[in-house]
Short mmCIF file of C-alpha atoms in Angstrom, two decimals:
data_model
loop_
_atom_site.label_atom_id
_atom_site.label_comp_id
_atom_site.label_asym_id
_atom_site.label_seq_id
_atom_site.Cartn_x
_atom_site.Cartn_y
_atom_site.Cartn_z
CA MET A 1 11.76 121.73 44.78
CA ALA A 2 12.08 123.40 48.15
CA GLY A 3 10.43 120.42 49.78
CA MET A 4 13.16 118.18 48.41
CA ALA A 5 15.95 120.16 50.08
CA LEU A 6 17.99 118.13 52.49
CA ASP A 7 17.69 118.90 56.16
CA SER A 8 20.93 120.50 57.38
CA THR A 9 21.07 118.24 60.43
CA THR A 10 20.89 115.16 58.20
CA VAL A 11 23.68 116.39 55.93
CA VAL A 12 25.97 117.37 58.82
CA THR A 13 25.31 114.07 60.57
CA THR A 14 26.14 112.20 57.38
CA LEU A 15 29.39 114.13 56.97
CA SER A 16 30.38 113.42 60.57
CA PHE A 17 29.61 109.71 60.18
CA VAL A 18 31.58 109.41 56.94
CA ALA A 19 34.59 111.16 58.52
CA LEU A 20 34.35 108.94 61.59
CA MET A 21 34.22 105.72 59.55
CA SER A 22 37.12 106.87 57.37
CA GLY A 23 39.17 107.62 60.47
CA VAL A 24 38.43 104.24 62.02
CA PHE A 25 39.23 102.48 58.75
CA LEU A 26 42.58 104.24 58.46
CA LEU A 27 43.44 103.51 62.07
CA PHE A 28 42.78 99.82 61.49
CA MET A 29 44.48 99.53 58.09
CA GLY A 30 47.25 102.01 58.81
CA ARG A 31 48.59 100.00 61.72
CA ARG A 32 49.04 97.08 59.33
CA SER A 33 50.81 99.07 56.61
CA ASP A 34 54.46 99.96 56.04
CA ALA A 35 53.64 103.66 56.52
CA THR A 36 51.91 103.54 59.88
CA ALA A 37 52.56 107.12 60.97
CA PRO A 38 51.12 108.89 57.88
CA ALA A 39 48.03 106.65 57.90
CA VAL A 40 47.44 107.13 61.62
CA LEU A 41 47.95 110.90 61.35
CA TRP A 42 45.42 111.07 58.51
CA ALA A 43 43.06 108.88 60.54
CA VAL A 44 43.30 111.20 63.53
CA SER A 45 42.71 114.10 61.15
CA ASN A 46 39.44 112.48 60.02
CA LEU A 47 38.43 111.87 63.62
CA PHE A 48 38.98 115.55 64.45
CA LEU A 49 36.94 116.42 61.37
CA ALA A 50 34.14 114.12 62.51
CA LEU A 51 34.20 115.67 65.97
CA GLY A 52 34.22 119.20 64.59
CA ILE A 53 31.27 118.53 62.29
CA ALA A 54 29.33 116.89 65.12
CA LEU A 55 29.93 119.84 67.44
CA VAL A 56 28.35 122.17 64.89
CA LEU A 57 25.02 120.55 65.78
CA GLN A 58 25.39 121.42 69.44
CA GLN A 59 24.46 124.72 71.05
CA ASN A 60 27.26 127.20 71.73
CA THR A 61 30.09 124.88 70.64
CA HIS A 62 30.82 126.25 67.21
CA GLU A 63 34.15 127.77 68.35
CA LEU A 64 35.41 124.35 69.43
CA ALA A 65 33.96 122.83 66.26
CA PHE A 66 35.88 125.25 64.06
CA LEU A 67 39.10 124.65 65.98
CA CYS A 68 38.73 120.87 65.51
CA VAL A 69 38.39 121.30 61.75
CA ILE A 70 41.50 123.50 61.68
CA VAL A 71 43.42 120.82 63.59
CA SER A 72 42.12 118.26 61.09
CA ALA A 73 43.51 120.19 58.13
CA ALA A 74 46.85 120.75 59.88
CA LEU A 75 47.18 117.03 60.59
CA MET A 76 46.62 116.23 56.92
CA TRP A 77 49.62 118.40 56.10
CA VAL A 78 51.69 116.71 58.82
CA SER A 79 50.64 113.28 57.50
CA ILE A 80 51.94 113.95 53.99
CA ALA A 81 55.09 115.63 55.30
CA ASN A 82 55.73 112.53 57.40
CA PHE A 83 55.12 110.36 54.33
CA ASN A 84 57.76 112.43 52.50
CA LYS A 85 60.07 112.11 55.53
CA ARG A 86 60.12 115.86 56.13
CA PRO A 87 59.50 117.55 59.48
CA VAL A 88 56.90 120.24 60.03
CA GLU A 89 57.93 122.96 62.46
CA PRO A 90 55.50 123.11 65.41
CA ILE A 91 55.34 126.89 65.12
CA TRP A 92 53.51 126.57 61.79
CA LEU A 93 51.02 124.15 63.29
CA MET A 94 50.29 126.56 66.13
CA ALA A 95 50.17 129.59 63.85
CA GLY A 96 46.87 128.60 62.26
CA GLY A 97 45.07 128.17 65.55
CA VAL A 98 46.52 131.38 66.94
CA ALA A 99 45.53 133.31 63.82
CA TRP A 100 41.99 131.95 64.00
CA VAL A 101 41.63 132.86 67.68
CA PHE A 102 43.00 136.35 67.04
CA VAL A 103 40.57 136.98 64.19
CA SER A 104 37.58 135.22 65.72
CA TYR A 105 37.69 137.02 69.04
CA GLY A 106 38.40 140.45 67.64
CA PRO A 107 36.02 143.39 68.00
CA LEU A 108 34.16 142.50 64.77
CA ALA A 109 33.89 138.80 65.49
CA ASP A 110 30.54 137.06 65.10
CA PHE A 111 29.51 133.62 63.89
CA GLY A 112 29.99 134.46 60.22
CA PHE A 113 33.38 136.00 60.81
CA GLN A 114 34.53 133.02 62.88
CA ALA A 115 33.24 130.56 60.29
CA ALA A 116 34.97 132.41 57.45
CA ALA A 117 38.20 132.55 59.44
CA TYR A 118 38.23 128.80 60.17
CA MET A 119 37.50 128.07 56.51
CA ALA A 120 40.37 130.32 55.40
CA VAL A 121 42.89 128.92 57.90
CA SER A 122 42.01 125.29 57.08
CA ALA A 123 42.29 126.14 53.35
CA VAL A 124 45.85 127.36 53.96
CA TYR A 125 46.76 124.10 55.70
CA LEU A 126 45.20 122.11 52.86
CA LEU A 127 47.22 124.10 50.33
CA ALA A 128 50.33 123.27 52.35
CA CYS A 129 49.31 119.62 52.12
CA THR A 130 48.94 120.01 48.34
CA TRP A 131 52.40 121.55 48.14
CA GLU A 132 53.86 118.69 50.15
CA LEU A 133 52.30 116.17 47.80
CA TRP A 134 53.82 118.07 44.86
CA ARG A 135 57.25 118.20 46.51
CA GLY A 136 57.37 114.41 46.72
CA ARG A 137 56.54 113.92 43.03
CA ALA A 138 60.00 112.45 42.28
CA GLU A 139 58.77 109.25 43.90
CA GLN A 140 56.70 107.64 41.16
CA LEU A 141 53.42 106.85 42.92
CA PRO A 142 50.39 107.14 40.60
CA ALA A 143 47.88 107.58 43.46
CA ARG A 144 49.68 110.77 44.46
CA TRP A 145 48.07 112.73 41.64
CA PRO A 146 44.36 112.08 42.30
CA LEU A 147 45.02 112.66 46.01
CA LEU A 148 46.75 115.95 45.20
CA GLY A 149 43.82 116.92 43.00
CA LEU A 150 41.30 116.13 45.72
CA VAL A 151 43.19 118.09 48.37
CA LEU A 152 43.59 121.06 46.04
CA ILE A 153 39.89 121.10 45.11
CA TYR A 154 38.94 120.77 48.78
CA ALA A 155 41.26 123.65 49.70
CA LEU A 156 39.74 125.86 47.02
CA THR A 157 36.25 124.85 48.16
CA ARG A 158 37.15 125.89 51.71
CA ALA A 159 38.46 129.23 50.43
CA PHE A 160 35.24 129.71 48.46
CA GLY A 161 33.19 128.76 51.51
CA ALA A 162 34.93 131.42 53.57
CA THR A 163 33.42 134.11 51.35
CA LEU A 164 29.95 132.61 51.66
CA LEU A 165 29.87 132.26 55.45
CA ILE A 166 30.51 135.88 56.43
CA PRO A 167 26.82 136.99 56.26
CA TYR A 168 25.56 134.25 58.58
CA GLN A 169 24.81 135.18 62.19
CA ALA A 170 24.26 131.67 63.59
CA ALA A 171 24.65 128.02 62.61
CA SER A 172 20.86 127.65 62.54
CA GLU A 173 20.72 129.99 59.51
CA ILE A 174 22.73 127.57 57.36
CA SER A 175 20.54 125.48 55.07
CA ALA A 176 21.76 122.27 53.46
CA GLY A 177 20.03 123.21 50.25
CA GLY A 178 21.42 126.72 50.14
CA GLY A 179 24.58 128.19 48.70
CA LEU A 180 26.86 125.94 50.77
CA TRP A 181 25.92 122.76 48.91
CA PRO A 182 29.29 122.65 47.00
CA ILE A 183 31.06 122.45 50.38
CA TYR A 184 28.89 119.55 51.53
CA VAL A 185 29.36 117.64 48.26
CA ALA A 186 33.10 118.33 48.14
CA SER A 187 33.49 117.26 51.77
CA ILE A 188 31.86 113.87 51.23
CA ILE A 189 33.82 113.20 48.04
CA TYR A 190 37.03 114.36 49.67
CA ILE A 191 36.70 112.30 52.84
CA ILE A 192 36.00 109.07 50.96
CA GLY A 193 38.39 109.72 48.06
CA SER A 194 41.34 110.95 50.11
CA THR A 195 41.15 107.92 52.38
CA ALA A 196 41.16 105.56 49.40
CA PHE A 197 43.97 107.33 47.54
CA LEU A 198 46.13 107.69 50.64
CA MET A 199 45.96 103.94 51.24
CA ALA A 200 46.65 103.34 47.54
CA MET A 201 49.71 105.59 47.72
CA ILE A 202 51.00 103.75 50.78
CA LYS A 203 50.48 100.41 49.04
CA GLU A 204 52.26 101.64 45.92
CA ARG A 205 55.28 102.63 48.00
CA THR A 206 55.29 99.22 49.66
CA VAL A 207 55.16 97.41 46.31
CA ALA A 208 57.85 99.68 44.86
CA GLY A 209 60.01 99.06 47.91
CA HIS A 210 59.71 95.29 47.49
CA GLN A 211 60.55 95.57 43.79
CA HIS A 212 63.54 97.76 44.61
CA ALA A 213 64.74 95.32 47.27
CA ALA A 214 64.49 92.47 44.75
CA GLN A 215 66.77 94.37 42.34
CA VAL A 216 69.34 95.84 44.73
CA ASP A 217 72.31 94.25 46.44
CA SER A 218 71.66 94.72 50.13
CA LEU A 219 75.32 95.21 51.09
CA THR A 220 76.46 97.75 48.49
CA GLY A 221 73.16 99.38 47.52
CA ILE A 222 73.77 98.94 43.78
CA ALA A 223 71.99 96.62 41.34
CA ASN A 224 72.19 92.88 41.99
CA ARG A 225 73.10 90.27 39.37
CA GLY A 226 69.57 89.76 38.06
CA ALA A 227 68.90 93.47 37.72
CA VAL A 228 72.17 94.38 36.01
CA MET A 229 71.93 91.45 33.61
CA GLU A 230 68.37 92.33 32.66
CA ALA A 231 69.26 96.00 32.21
CA GLY A 232 72.38 95.03 30.27
CA SER A 233 70.41 92.85 27.85
CA MET A 234 67.98 95.68 27.19
CA ALA A 235 70.82 98.18 26.76
CA MET A 236 72.61 95.90 24.29
CA ALA A 237 69.46 95.41 22.20
CA GLN A 238 68.83 99.15 22.13
CA ALA A 239 72.45 100.01 21.29
CA PHE A 240 72.69 97.45 18.48
CA ALA A 241 69.34 98.58 17.06
CA ARG A 242 70.79 102.11 16.77
CA GLY A 243 74.01 100.81 15.25
CA LYS A 244 76.03 101.65 18.38
CA PRO A 245 78.52 99.51 20.35
CA LEU A 246 78.07 98.33 23.93
CA ALA A 247 80.87 97.59 26.37
CA LEU A 248 80.98 95.43 29.47
CA ALA A 249 83.60 95.67 32.19
CA ILE A 250 83.95 92.98 34.85
CA PHE A 251 85.76 94.09 38.00
CA ASP A 252 87.22 91.68 40.54
CA LEU A 253 88.77 92.88 43.80
CA ASP A 254 92.36 91.65 44.03
CA ARG A 255 93.20 89.16 46.79
CA PHE A 256 89.90 89.82 48.52
CA LYS A 257 90.11 86.65 50.58
CA GLY A 258 93.37 87.96 51.99
CA VAL A 259 91.62 91.20 52.98
CA ASN A 260 88.99 89.23 54.90
CA ASP A 261 91.59 86.96 56.51
CA THR A 262 93.89 89.83 57.50
CA PHE A 263 91.47 92.58 58.48
CA GLY A 264 88.20 90.72 59.10
CA HIS A 265 84.92 90.39 57.22
CA ARG A 266 83.65 93.71 58.55
CA THR A 267 86.49 95.51 56.79
CA GLY A 268 85.88 93.33 53.74
CA ASP A 269 82.30 94.60 53.62
CA PHE A 270 83.63 98.17 53.81
CA VAL A 271 85.91 97.42 50.85
CA LEU A 272 82.95 96.19 48.78
CA ARG A 273 80.96 99.31 49.64
CA ARG A 274 83.95 101.51 48.85
CA PHE A 275 84.24 100.00 45.39
CA ALA A 276 80.53 100.55 44.73
CA GLU A 277 80.97 104.19 45.74
CA ALA A 278 84.04 104.56 43.52
CA ALA A 279 82.25 102.98 40.58
CA ASN A 280 79.23 105.24 40.97
CA ALA A 281 81.57 108.23 41.06
CA GLY A 282 83.01 107.22 37.70
CA LEU A 283 79.73 106.42 35.97
CA ARG A 284 78.18 108.37 33.15
CA PRO A 285 74.41 108.93 33.37
CA SER A 286 73.81 106.13 30.84
CA ASP A 287 76.04 103.55 32.58
CA LEU A 288 75.04 100.93 35.14
CA ILE A 289 77.04 99.07 37.76
CA GLY A 290 75.92 95.93 39.58
CA ARG A 291 77.33 93.28 41.88
CA ILE A 292 77.30 89.87 40.17
CA GLY A 293 79.20 87.78 42.69
CA GLY A 294 81.05 87.87 45.99
CA GLU A 295 83.67 90.43 44.98
CA GLU A 296 82.80 90.73 41.29
CA PHE A 297 81.05 93.69 39.71
CA LEU A 298 79.74 94.30 36.22
CA ALA A 299 79.55 97.69 34.49
CA VAL A 300 77.30 98.11 31.44
CA ILE A 301 78.58 100.95 29.26
CA PRO A 302 76.26 101.68 26.29
CA GLY A 303 77.60 103.43 23.24
CA ALA A 304 81.25 103.04 24.28
CA GLY A 305 83.92 101.75 21.92
CA ALA A 306 87.12 100.11 23.13
CA GLU A 307 89.00 103.32 23.92
CA ALA A 308 86.13 104.88 25.87
CA ALA A 309 85.30 101.66 27.72
CA VAL A 310 88.91 101.10 28.77
CA ALA A 311 89.19 104.73 29.86
CA ILE A 312 86.07 104.40 32.02
CA ALA A 313 87.25 101.12 33.55
CA GLU A 314 90.65 102.62 34.21
CA ARG A 315 89.01 105.58 35.91
CA PHE A 316 87.08 103.16 38.16
CA ARG A 317 90.30 101.36 39.00
CA ASP A 318 92.17 104.55 39.74
CA ILE A 319 89.43 106.10 41.91
CA PHE A 320 89.09 102.91 43.91
CA ALA A 321 92.83 102.47 44.41
CA GLU A 322 93.15 106.00 45.80
CA SER A 323 90.12 105.66 48.08
CA ALA A 324 90.97 102.17 49.39
CA ILE A 325 94.42 102.82 50.84
CA TRP A 326 92.85 103.19 54.29
CA ILE A 327 89.51 101.59 55.05
CA ASP A 328 87.86 101.30 58.45
CA GLY A 329 91.03 102.78 59.93
CA LYS A 330 93.21 99.99 58.51
CA PRO A 331 95.93 100.08 55.80
CA VAL A 332 94.09 97.79 53.39
CA GLN A 333 95.52 99.19 50.12
CA ALA A 334 92.91 97.30 48.11
CA THR A 335 93.09 97.17 44.31
CA VAL A 336 90.88 95.87 41.53
CA SER A 337 91.38 94.22 38.15
CA ALA A 338 89.05 94.58 35.19
CA GLY A 339 88.25 92.81 31.95
CA VAL A 340 86.63 94.85 29.18
CA ALA A 341 84.80 93.57 26.11
CA VAL A 342 83.06 95.58 23.41
CA GLY A 343 80.25 94.28 21.25
CA GLN A 344 79.38 95.77 17.88
CA PRO A 345 76.21 95.31 15.83
CA GLY A 346 76.67 92.33 13.49
CA ASP A 347 79.70 90.74 15.23
CA GLN A 348 77.90 87.45 15.94
CA ILE A 349 76.93 88.31 19.55
CA GLU A 350 73.23 87.83 20.09
CA ARG A 351 73.04 87.65 23.87
CA LEU A 352 74.67 89.57 26.69
CA GLU A 353 76.14 86.33 28.05
CA GLY A 354 78.37 86.04 24.96
CA LEU A 355 79.86 89.47 25.57
CA LEU A 356 80.15 88.64 29.27
CA ASP A 357 82.29 85.59 28.41
CA ARG A 358 84.68 87.82 26.48
CA ALA A 359 84.96 90.25 29.38
CA ASP A 360 85.50 87.34 31.77
CA ARG A 361 88.40 86.00 29.71
CA ALA A 362 89.90 89.50 29.64
CA LEU A 363 89.58 89.66 33.43
CA TYR A 364 91.53 86.41 33.83
CA ALA A 365 94.20 87.88 31.55
CA ALA A 366 94.41 90.99 33.79
CA LYS A 367 94.83 88.75 36.84
CA ALA A 368 97.52 86.70 35.10
CA ALA A 369 99.35 89.87 34.03
CA GLY A 370 99.83 90.96 37.64
CA ARG A 371 96.46 92.34 38.83
CA ASP A 372 95.57 95.98 39.45
CA ARG A 373 95.08 96.62 35.77
CA VAL A 374 92.51 96.73 32.96
CA SER A 375 92.58 94.10 30.22
CA LEU A 376 90.80 94.49 26.88
CA SER A 377 89.48 91.35 25.20
CA VAL A 378 91.26 90.39 21.98
CA GLU A 379 87.97 90.55 20.08
CA SER A 380 87.65 94.20 21.13
CA GLU A 381 91.23 95.24 20.28
CA ILE A 382 91.53 98.77 18.94
CA PRO A 383 92.78 98.98 15.35
CA PRO A 384 96.48 100.03 15.30
CA THR A 385 95.73 103.16 13.31
CA ARG A 386 93.48 104.42 16.12
CA ARG A 387 95.53 103.30 19.16
CA THR A 388 97.39 106.31 20.56
CA TRP A 389 98.87 107.07 23.94
CA ARG A 390 96.44 109.98 24.27
CA ALA A 391 93.58 107.44 24.25
CA TRP A 392 94.67 106.02 27.59
CA PRO A 393 94.47 107.72 31.00
CA LYS A 394 97.69 108.92 32.53
CA ALA A 395 99.62 106.29 34.55
CA SER A 396 97.23 103.58 33.36
CA ARG A 397 97.82 99.84 33.39
CA ILE A 398 96.30 98.67 30.12
CA HIS A 399 96.67 95.12 28.85
CA ILE A 400 95.41 93.55 25.62
CA ALA A 401 94.31 89.96 26.29
CA SER A 402 95.81 87.43 23.94
#
C-alpha cells in the first residue's frame, strides 16, 4: 500500500490548480452577477490560496506561503460580510497576520510552529466566516446552509491540522499519504464546493430580488395590486376554512389630484409614501397593506369582525391625518377615506373580488358623506345589540353605508 501513496508534490500541485481555476471562474462569473464584490473577493481569496499552496513547493518560501493562506481565509470572511452588507474593521484583518508573525518569529519558532500558527489563524478567520453566514440566516437562501457547513468543516480541519504540524521540521517531511490526508481531501472538497455554493447563493438572492420586485410597489415599498390580491385570496380561504371572518378596507386619498396640482407631483409621491408608512404603523402582524391603484390602497385584515376592522381602518385614518399635516415642508393637510367590508363563512362570498366590491361601495359612501371618514358596508353592519360607543375609537368619523 505504501507504493500507492500519492506524491506530496502531485497533491499540492493539484490543490493549487483547483484553487486557481476556482478563482478564475469566480472572477469571470462574479463580474456578471448582481453581487460582484462578494464573488470577486472570494475569487481573490482562492487566488491567494493557489499562490500560497504553490509557494509551499518552493525552497525557503514557506513563510510567504503561510501568509498567503491566512490572507485567503481573511478574504473569505470579508466576502461574506460584504454579501451581508456589513463592514469588517481593518484592524481585525491585520490582527491575524500580526499574530502569526509574532508567534512564527518568536524564540521557539521553527517550521512546525509556523505551520501550526498559520493553520490556527486561518481557522479563526474561517470560523468568523461561518459566523457571518449564520448572522445572515434571516435571508432565506437555501445554498447558505451547505456553504456554512463546508466552511465550518474546513475551519475545524484547519484547527485539527494545526495540532498535527507542530512536530514537522521542514516541508519536505510532509507526506501526502501521511496523517495530513484529511486536510488535503477537505481542501479539494472545500475549494470546489464553496465556489459552487457561493454562486448558488448569489443566484438565489438575484431570483428572490426579482420576485420581490414583481410583488412590491416601487414608489411606496408595500405590496402591489397583484401581490395583495393573491395574498388576500389565500387569507380569505384560510379564514373561512377556520370559521373566521375576513375584512377588507379600501383607502382612497382625498382630493389627491388637488395635492398634485397645488404642491406638485413630488409632494404627491411623498403623500403616498406617508400613507404607506402610516398604514404599516397601524398594522397587526397578520394584516397586509398594498397599493391597488394610483392613490388607492387595500388592507387585508384576517379574523376581524366589523368592529375590529372599522377600528383598525379608523386608526389608519387618524395616524395618517396627524402625520400628513406638513409634508415635504408644505402644509398639505392630506386626509383619507375608507370603505370597510367584512366577509363571513357561508355568506355567499366565494371570491375576494366580491368582498372587494362591497368595500368599494362603502368607500364611495364615505366620499359622498364628506370624506375623511370610514364607511362600513351595509352587508357588514354590526347588529344593534353589539354596537356601542366604546367599540369606536375616540373622535372617529364612522359611517354606515346605505
